[in-house]
Short mmCIF file of C-alpha atoms and ligand atoms in Angstrom, two decimals:
data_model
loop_
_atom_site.label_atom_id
_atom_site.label_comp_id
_atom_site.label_asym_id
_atom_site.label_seq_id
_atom_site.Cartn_x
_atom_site.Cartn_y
_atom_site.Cartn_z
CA UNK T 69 -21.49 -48.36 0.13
CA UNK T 70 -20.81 -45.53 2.87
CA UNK T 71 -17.98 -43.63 2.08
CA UNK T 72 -17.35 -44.72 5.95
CA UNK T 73 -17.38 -48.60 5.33
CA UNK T 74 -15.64 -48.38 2.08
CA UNK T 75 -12.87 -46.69 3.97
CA UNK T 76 -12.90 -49.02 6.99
CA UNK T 77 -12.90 -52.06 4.33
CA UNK T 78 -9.32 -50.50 2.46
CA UNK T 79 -7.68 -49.78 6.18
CA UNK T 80 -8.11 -53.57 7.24
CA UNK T 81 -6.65 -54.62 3.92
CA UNK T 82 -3.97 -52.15 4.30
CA UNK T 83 -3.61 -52.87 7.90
CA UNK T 84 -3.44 -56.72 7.05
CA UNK T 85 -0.34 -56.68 4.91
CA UNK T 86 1.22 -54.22 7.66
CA UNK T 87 4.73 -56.63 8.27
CA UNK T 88 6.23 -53.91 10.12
CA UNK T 89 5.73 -51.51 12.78
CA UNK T 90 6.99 -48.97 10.70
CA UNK T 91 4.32 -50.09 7.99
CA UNK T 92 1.75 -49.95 10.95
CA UNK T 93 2.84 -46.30 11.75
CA UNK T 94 2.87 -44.98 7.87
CA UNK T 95 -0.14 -46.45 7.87
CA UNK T 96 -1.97 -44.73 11.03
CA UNK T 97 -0.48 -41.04 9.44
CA UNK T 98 -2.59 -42.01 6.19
CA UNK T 99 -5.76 -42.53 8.23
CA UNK T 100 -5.38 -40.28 11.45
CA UNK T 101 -2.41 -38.03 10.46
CA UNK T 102 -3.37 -34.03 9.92
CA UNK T 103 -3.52 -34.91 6.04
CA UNK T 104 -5.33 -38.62 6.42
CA UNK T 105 -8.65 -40.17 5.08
CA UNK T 106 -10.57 -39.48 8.72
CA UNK T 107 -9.97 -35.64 8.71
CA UNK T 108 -11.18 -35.50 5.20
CA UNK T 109 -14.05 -36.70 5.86
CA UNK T 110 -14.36 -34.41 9.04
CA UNK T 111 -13.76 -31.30 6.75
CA UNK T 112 -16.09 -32.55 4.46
CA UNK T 113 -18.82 -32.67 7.01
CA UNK T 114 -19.39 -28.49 7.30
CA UNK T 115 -21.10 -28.88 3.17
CA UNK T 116 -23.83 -31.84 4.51
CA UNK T 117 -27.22 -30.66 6.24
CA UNK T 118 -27.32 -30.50 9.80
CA UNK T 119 -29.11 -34.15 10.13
CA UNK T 120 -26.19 -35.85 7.97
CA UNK T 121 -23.43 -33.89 9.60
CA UNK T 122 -24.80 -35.13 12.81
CA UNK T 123 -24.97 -38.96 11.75
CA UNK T 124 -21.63 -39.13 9.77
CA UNK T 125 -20.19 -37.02 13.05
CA UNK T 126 -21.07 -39.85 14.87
CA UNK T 127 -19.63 -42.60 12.19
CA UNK T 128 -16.64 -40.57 11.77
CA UNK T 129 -15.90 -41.00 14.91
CA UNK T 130 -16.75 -44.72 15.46
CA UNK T 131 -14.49 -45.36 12.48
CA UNK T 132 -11.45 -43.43 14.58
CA UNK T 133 -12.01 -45.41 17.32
CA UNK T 134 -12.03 -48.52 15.34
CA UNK T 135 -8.94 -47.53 13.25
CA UNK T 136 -7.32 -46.72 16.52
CA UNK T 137 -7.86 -50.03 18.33
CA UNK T 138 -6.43 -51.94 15.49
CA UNK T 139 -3.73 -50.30 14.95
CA UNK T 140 -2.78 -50.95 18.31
CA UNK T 141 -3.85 -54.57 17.69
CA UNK T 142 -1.50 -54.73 14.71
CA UNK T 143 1.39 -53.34 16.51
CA UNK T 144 1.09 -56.09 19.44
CA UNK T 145 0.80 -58.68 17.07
CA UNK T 146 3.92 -57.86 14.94
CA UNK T 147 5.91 -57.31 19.09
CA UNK T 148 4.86 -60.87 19.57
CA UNK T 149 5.69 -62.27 15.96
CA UNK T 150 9.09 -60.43 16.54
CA UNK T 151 10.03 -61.89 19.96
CA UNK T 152 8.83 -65.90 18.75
CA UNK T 153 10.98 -65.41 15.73
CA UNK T 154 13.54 -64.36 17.99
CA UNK T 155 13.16 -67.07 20.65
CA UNK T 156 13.15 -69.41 17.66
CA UNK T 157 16.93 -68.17 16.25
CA UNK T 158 18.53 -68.02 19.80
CA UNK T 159 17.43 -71.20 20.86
CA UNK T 160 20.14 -73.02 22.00
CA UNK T 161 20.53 -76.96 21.10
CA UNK T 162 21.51 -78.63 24.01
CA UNK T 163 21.98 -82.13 21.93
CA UNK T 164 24.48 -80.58 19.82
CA UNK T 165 27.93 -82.26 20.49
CA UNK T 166 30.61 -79.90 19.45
CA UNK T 167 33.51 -81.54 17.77
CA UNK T 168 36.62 -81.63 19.53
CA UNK T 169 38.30 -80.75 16.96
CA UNK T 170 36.32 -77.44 16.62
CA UNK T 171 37.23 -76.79 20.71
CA UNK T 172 41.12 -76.83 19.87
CA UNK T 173 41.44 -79.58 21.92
CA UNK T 174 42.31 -82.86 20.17
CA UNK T 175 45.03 -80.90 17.61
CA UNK T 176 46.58 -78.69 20.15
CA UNK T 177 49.36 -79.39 23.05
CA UNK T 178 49.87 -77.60 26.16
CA UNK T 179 51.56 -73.98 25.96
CA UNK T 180 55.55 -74.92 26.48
CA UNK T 181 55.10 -72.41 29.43
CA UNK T 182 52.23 -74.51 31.12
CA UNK T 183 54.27 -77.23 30.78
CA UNK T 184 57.05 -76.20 32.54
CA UNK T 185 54.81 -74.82 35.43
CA UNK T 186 53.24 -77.79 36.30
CA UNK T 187 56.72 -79.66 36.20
CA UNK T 188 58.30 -76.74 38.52
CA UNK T 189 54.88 -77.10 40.73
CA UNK T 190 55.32 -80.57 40.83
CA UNK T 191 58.69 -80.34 42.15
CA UNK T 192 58.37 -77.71 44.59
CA UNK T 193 55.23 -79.45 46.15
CA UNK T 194 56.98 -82.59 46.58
CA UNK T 195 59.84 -80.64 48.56
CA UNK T 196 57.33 -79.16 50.63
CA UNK T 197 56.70 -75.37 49.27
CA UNK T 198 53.49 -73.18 48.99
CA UNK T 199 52.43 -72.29 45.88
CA UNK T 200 51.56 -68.47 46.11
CA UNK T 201 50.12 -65.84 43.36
CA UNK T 202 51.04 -62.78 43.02
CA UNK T 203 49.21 -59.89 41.40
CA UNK T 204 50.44 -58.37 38.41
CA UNK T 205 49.23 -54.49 39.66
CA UNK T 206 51.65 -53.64 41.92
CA UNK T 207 52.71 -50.82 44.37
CA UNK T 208 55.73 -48.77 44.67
CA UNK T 209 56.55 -50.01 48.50
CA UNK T 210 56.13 -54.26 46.66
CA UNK T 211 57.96 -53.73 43.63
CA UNK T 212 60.62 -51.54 45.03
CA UNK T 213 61.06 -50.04 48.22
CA UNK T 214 60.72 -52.59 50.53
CA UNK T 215 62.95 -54.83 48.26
CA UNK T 216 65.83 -51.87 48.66
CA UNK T 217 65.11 -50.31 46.19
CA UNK T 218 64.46 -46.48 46.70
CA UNK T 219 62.71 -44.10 45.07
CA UNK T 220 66.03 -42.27 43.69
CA UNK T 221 68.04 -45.50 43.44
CA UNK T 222 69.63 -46.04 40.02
CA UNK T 223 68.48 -49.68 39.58
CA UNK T 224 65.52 -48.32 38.99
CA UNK T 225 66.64 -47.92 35.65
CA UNK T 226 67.25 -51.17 34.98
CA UNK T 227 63.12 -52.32 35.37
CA UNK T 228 61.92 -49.41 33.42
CA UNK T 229 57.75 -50.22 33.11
CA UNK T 230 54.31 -49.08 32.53
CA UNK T 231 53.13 -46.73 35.85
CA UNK T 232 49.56 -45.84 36.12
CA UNK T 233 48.43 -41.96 36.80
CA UNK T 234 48.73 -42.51 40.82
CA UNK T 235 52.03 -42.43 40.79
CA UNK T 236 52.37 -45.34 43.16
CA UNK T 237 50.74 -48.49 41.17
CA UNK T 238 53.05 -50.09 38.22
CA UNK T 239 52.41 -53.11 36.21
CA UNK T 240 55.41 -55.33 38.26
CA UNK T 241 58.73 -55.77 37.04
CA UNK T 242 59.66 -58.77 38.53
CA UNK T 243 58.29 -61.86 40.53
CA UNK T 244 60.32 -60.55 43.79
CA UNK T 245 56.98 -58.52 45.26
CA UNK T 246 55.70 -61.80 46.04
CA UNK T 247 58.57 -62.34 48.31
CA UNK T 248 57.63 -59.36 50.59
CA UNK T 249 53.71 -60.58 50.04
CA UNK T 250 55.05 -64.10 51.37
CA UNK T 251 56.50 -62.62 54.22
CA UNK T 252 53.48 -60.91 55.43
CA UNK T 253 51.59 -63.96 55.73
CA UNK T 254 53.95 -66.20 57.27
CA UNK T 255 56.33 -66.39 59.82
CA UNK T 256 59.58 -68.42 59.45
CA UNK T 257 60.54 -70.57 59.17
CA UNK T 258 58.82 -71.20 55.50
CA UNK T 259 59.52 -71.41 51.82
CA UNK T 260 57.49 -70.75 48.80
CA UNK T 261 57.29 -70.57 45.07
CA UNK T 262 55.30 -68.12 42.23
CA UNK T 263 55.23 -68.12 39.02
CA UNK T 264 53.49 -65.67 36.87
CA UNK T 265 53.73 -62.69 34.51
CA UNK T 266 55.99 -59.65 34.42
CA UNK T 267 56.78 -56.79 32.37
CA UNK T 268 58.59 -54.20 31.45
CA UNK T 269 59.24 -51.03 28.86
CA UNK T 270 61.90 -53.00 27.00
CA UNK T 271 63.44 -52.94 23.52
CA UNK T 272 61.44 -56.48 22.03
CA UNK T 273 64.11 -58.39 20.07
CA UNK T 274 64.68 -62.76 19.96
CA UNK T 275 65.13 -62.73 23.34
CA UNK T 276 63.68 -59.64 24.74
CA UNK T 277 59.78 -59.01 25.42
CA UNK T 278 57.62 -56.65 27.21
CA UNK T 279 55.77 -58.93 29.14
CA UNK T 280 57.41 -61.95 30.23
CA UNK T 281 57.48 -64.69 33.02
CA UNK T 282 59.17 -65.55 35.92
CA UNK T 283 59.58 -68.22 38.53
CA UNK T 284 60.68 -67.15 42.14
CA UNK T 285 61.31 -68.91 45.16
CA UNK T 286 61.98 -68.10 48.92
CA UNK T 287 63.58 -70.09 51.76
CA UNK T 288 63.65 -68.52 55.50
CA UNK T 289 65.27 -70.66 57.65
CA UNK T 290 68.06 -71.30 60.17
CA UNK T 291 71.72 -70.95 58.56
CA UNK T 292 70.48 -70.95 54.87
CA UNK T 293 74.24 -70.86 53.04
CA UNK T 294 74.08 -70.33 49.18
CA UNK T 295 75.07 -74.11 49.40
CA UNK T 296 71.13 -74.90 49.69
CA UNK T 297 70.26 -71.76 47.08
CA UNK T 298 72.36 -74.20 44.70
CA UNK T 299 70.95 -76.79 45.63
CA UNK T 300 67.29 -76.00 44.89
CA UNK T 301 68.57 -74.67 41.82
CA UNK T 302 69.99 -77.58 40.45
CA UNK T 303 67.25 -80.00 41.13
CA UNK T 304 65.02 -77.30 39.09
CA UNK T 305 67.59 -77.55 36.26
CA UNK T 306 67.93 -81.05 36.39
CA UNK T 307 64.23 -81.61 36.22
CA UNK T 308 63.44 -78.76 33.72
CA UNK T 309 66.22 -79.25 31.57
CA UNK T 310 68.69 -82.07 31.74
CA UNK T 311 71.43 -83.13 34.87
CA UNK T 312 74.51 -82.53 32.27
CA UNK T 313 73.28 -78.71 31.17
CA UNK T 314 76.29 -76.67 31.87
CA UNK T 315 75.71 -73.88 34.28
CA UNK T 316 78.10 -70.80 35.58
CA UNK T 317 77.41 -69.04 38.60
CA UNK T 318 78.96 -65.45 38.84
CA UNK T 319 78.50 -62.46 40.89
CA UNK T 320 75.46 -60.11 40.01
CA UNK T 321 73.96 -57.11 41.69
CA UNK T 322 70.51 -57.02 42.95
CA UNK T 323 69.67 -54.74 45.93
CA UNK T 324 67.83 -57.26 47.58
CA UNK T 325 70.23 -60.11 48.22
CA UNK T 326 73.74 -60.05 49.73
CA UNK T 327 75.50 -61.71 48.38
CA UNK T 328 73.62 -61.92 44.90
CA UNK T 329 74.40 -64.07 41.57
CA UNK T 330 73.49 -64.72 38.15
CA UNK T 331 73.40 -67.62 36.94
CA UNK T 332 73.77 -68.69 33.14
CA UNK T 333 72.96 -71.89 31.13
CA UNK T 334 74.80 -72.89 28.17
CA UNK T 335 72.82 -71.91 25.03
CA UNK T 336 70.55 -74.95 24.35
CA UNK T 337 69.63 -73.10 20.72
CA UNK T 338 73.44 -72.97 19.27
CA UNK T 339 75.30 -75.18 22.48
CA UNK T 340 77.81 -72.50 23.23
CA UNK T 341 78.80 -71.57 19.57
CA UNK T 342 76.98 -67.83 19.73
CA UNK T 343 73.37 -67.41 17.99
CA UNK T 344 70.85 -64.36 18.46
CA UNK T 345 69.33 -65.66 21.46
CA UNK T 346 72.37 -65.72 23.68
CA UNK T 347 73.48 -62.43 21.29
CA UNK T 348 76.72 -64.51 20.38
CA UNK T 349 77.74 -65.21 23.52
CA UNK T 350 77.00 -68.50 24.10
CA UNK T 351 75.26 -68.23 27.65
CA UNK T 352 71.68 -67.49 28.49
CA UNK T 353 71.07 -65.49 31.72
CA UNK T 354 68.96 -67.85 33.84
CA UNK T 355 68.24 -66.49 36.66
CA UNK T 356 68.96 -63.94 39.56
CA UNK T 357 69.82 -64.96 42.76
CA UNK T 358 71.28 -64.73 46.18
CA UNK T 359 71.09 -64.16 50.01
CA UNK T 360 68.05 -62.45 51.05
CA UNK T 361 69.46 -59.08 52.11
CA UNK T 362 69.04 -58.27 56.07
CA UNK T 363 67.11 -55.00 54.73
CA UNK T 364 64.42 -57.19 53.31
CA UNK T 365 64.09 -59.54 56.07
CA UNK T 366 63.59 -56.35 58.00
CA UNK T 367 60.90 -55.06 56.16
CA UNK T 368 59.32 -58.37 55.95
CA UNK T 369 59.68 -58.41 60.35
CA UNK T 370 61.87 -61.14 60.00
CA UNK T 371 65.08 -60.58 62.64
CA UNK T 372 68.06 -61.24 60.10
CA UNK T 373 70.38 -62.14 63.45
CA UNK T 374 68.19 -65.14 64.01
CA UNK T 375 66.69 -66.26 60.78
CA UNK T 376 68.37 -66.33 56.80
CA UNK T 377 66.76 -67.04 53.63
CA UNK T 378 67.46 -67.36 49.54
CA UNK T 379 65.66 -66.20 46.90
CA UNK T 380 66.14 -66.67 43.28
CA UNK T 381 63.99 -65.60 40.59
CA UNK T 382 64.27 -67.42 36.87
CA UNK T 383 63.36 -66.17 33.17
CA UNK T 384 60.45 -68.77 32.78
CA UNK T 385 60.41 -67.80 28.87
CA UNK T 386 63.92 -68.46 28.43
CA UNK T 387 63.65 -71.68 30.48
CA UNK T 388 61.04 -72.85 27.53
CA UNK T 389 63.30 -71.51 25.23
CA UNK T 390 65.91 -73.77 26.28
CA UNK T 391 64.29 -76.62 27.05
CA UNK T 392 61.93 -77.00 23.67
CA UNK T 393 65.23 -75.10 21.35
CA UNK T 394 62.47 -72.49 20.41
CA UNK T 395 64.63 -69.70 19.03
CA UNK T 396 62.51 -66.52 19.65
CA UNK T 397 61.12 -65.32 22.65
CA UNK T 398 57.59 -63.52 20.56
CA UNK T 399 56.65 -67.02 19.88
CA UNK T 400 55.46 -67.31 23.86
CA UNK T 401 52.68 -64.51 22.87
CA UNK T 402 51.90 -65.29 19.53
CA UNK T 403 49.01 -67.40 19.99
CA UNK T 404 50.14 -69.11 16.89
CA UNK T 405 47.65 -72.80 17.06
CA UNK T 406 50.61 -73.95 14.60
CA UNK T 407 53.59 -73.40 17.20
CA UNK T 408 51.43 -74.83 20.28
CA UNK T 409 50.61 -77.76 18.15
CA UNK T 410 54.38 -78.61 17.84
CA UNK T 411 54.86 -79.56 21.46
CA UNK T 412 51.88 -82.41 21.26
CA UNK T 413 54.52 -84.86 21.89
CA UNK T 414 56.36 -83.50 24.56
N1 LIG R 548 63.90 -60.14 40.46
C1 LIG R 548 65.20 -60.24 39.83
C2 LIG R 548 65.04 -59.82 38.36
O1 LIG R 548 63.94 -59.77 37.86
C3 LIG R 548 65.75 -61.63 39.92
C4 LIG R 548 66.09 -62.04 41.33
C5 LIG R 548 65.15 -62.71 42.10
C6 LIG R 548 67.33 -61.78 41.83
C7 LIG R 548 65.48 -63.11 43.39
C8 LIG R 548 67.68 -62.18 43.10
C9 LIG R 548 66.75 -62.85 43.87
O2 LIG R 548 65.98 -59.56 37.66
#
């Protein structure tokens, strides 16, 4: 046999159990590589007579070619064996019914916070608010300016939070931008609720977290008296928590009403004998509230001698809190299956 042929019959046997392109390649620098079978024979070819030198020149290089194209054979085959294999692992079985149980859905309840929102949607719908969102990147001018709050003003302090590089964009403190949002889309008379997430650079204890929730809600109308504030309050209460919840309503400073409030609940977790979520006192801040101030209804191009509103914005977690008696605030975050599951039968 040829030393040509024999050396074409080992390639395809090698080239045959090739599984792997890199096998393919290791393979073509044995045979074609500076070192491989095919230059040996070339070098060899300089000791033949002119005649054989000539005809193995000529096989030599058939044999190259040959090599060459299956290789490049080999290497398509394995691509294609590669992408079926593939195509076979990532197919996706339409048939397959997931359980339900897998999903989450048949052991798990509603989030207590969901719950409440759809009551407090429910309730403001039927009494003929919007629903609006707000957006949780805010600017300077929503958060606090336009709600009279300037840049040196000291209740800054008290809504310390997270400020990107600009300057001018903060993650929001409160629900309140919404109400100057509202008040660029509408014109009075009109009222409005929102509910979402706020935060701020706080000290996390049992009732203390850096991203929270809130619920506010804004009435511009004719005369609005704090008489109507209550009452909007109290029907929330009353359909969140219970009628006979003990509330107190006392004077509290926010630069956007005039007159403002705060109102407390009775702690639902110890009923007014002093635990850590009330921090022994045996009230719960509920929410802020008061008279929108004439300022804001003048940013908002609202004229304050003709129109009046109320605003009041409420501690959604602590809400919950009181509501299901869940004692710590980190619980809302935790995405702990085991608490959700507890309110199944709410
Ligand atoms: N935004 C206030 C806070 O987060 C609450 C508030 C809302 C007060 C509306 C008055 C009116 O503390």
């Amino acid at each position: 046999m040829s030393e040509i042929l024999s050396s074409w019959n080992e390639f395809s046997q090698a080239l045959a159990s090739c599984a792997t392109e890199a096998d393919v390649f290791n393979l073509k620098a044995s045979y074609l590589g500076k070192e491989g079978t095919l230059n040996k024979i070339l070098k060899d070819l300089k000791n033949l007579d002119p005649e054989d030198r000539a005809r193995l020149g000529q096989e030599a290089n058939g044999l190259k070619q040959r090599i060459t194209e299956a290789l490049d054979q080999r290497l398509d085959e394995i691509e294609r064996l590669k992408v079926d294999t593939l195509l076979k692992e990532d197919r996706i079985d339409v048939t397959y019914r997931a359980s339900m149980r897998d999903l989450g859905l048949n052991e798990a309840a509603y989030h207590p916070l969901t719950r409440i929102e759809r009551d407090v949607e429910d309730l403001f719908f039927s009494m003929g608010f919007d629903i609006l969102d707000g957006t949780y990147i805010e600017d300077d001018y929503h958060n606090f300016s336009a709600l009279n709050i300037p840049p040196e003003h000291p209740a800054r302090d008290t809504q310390d939070t997270f400020w990107f590089k600009d300057g001018v964009h903060c993650l929001r403190t409160q629900t309140s931008p919404v109400q100057i949002r509202g008040m660029e889309q509408y014109k009075p008379p009109f009222k409005f609720v929102s509910l979402g997430k706020v935060f701020r650079n706080e000290n996390i204890d049992a009732s203390h977290e850096m991203a929270f929730h809130q619920i506010e809600a804004m009435v511009v109308d004719k005369d609005i008296s704090v008489g109507h504030m209550m009452h909007f309050l109290e029907s929330l209460i009353s359909k969140t928590l219970r009628s006979d919840v003990t509330v107190r309503l006392r004077t509290g400073y926010f630069p956007f009403v005039e007159p403002g409030f705060e109102l407390d609940i009775q702690c639902q977790i110890c009923h007014g004998e002093g635990c850590t979520v009330c921090k022994d006192l045996g009230w719960v801040e509920f929410c802020g509230c008061g008279l929108v101030h004439p300022k804001v209804l003048k940013e908002g191009g609202i004229d304050s001698t003709e129109w009046s509103g109320f605003a009041f914005g409420i501690g959604w977690d602590r809400l919950a809190m009181m509501r299901y008696g869940i004692s710590d605030i980190r619980q809302m975050h935790g995405a702990d299956l085991r608490f959700i599951k507890q309110f199944k039968s709410y």
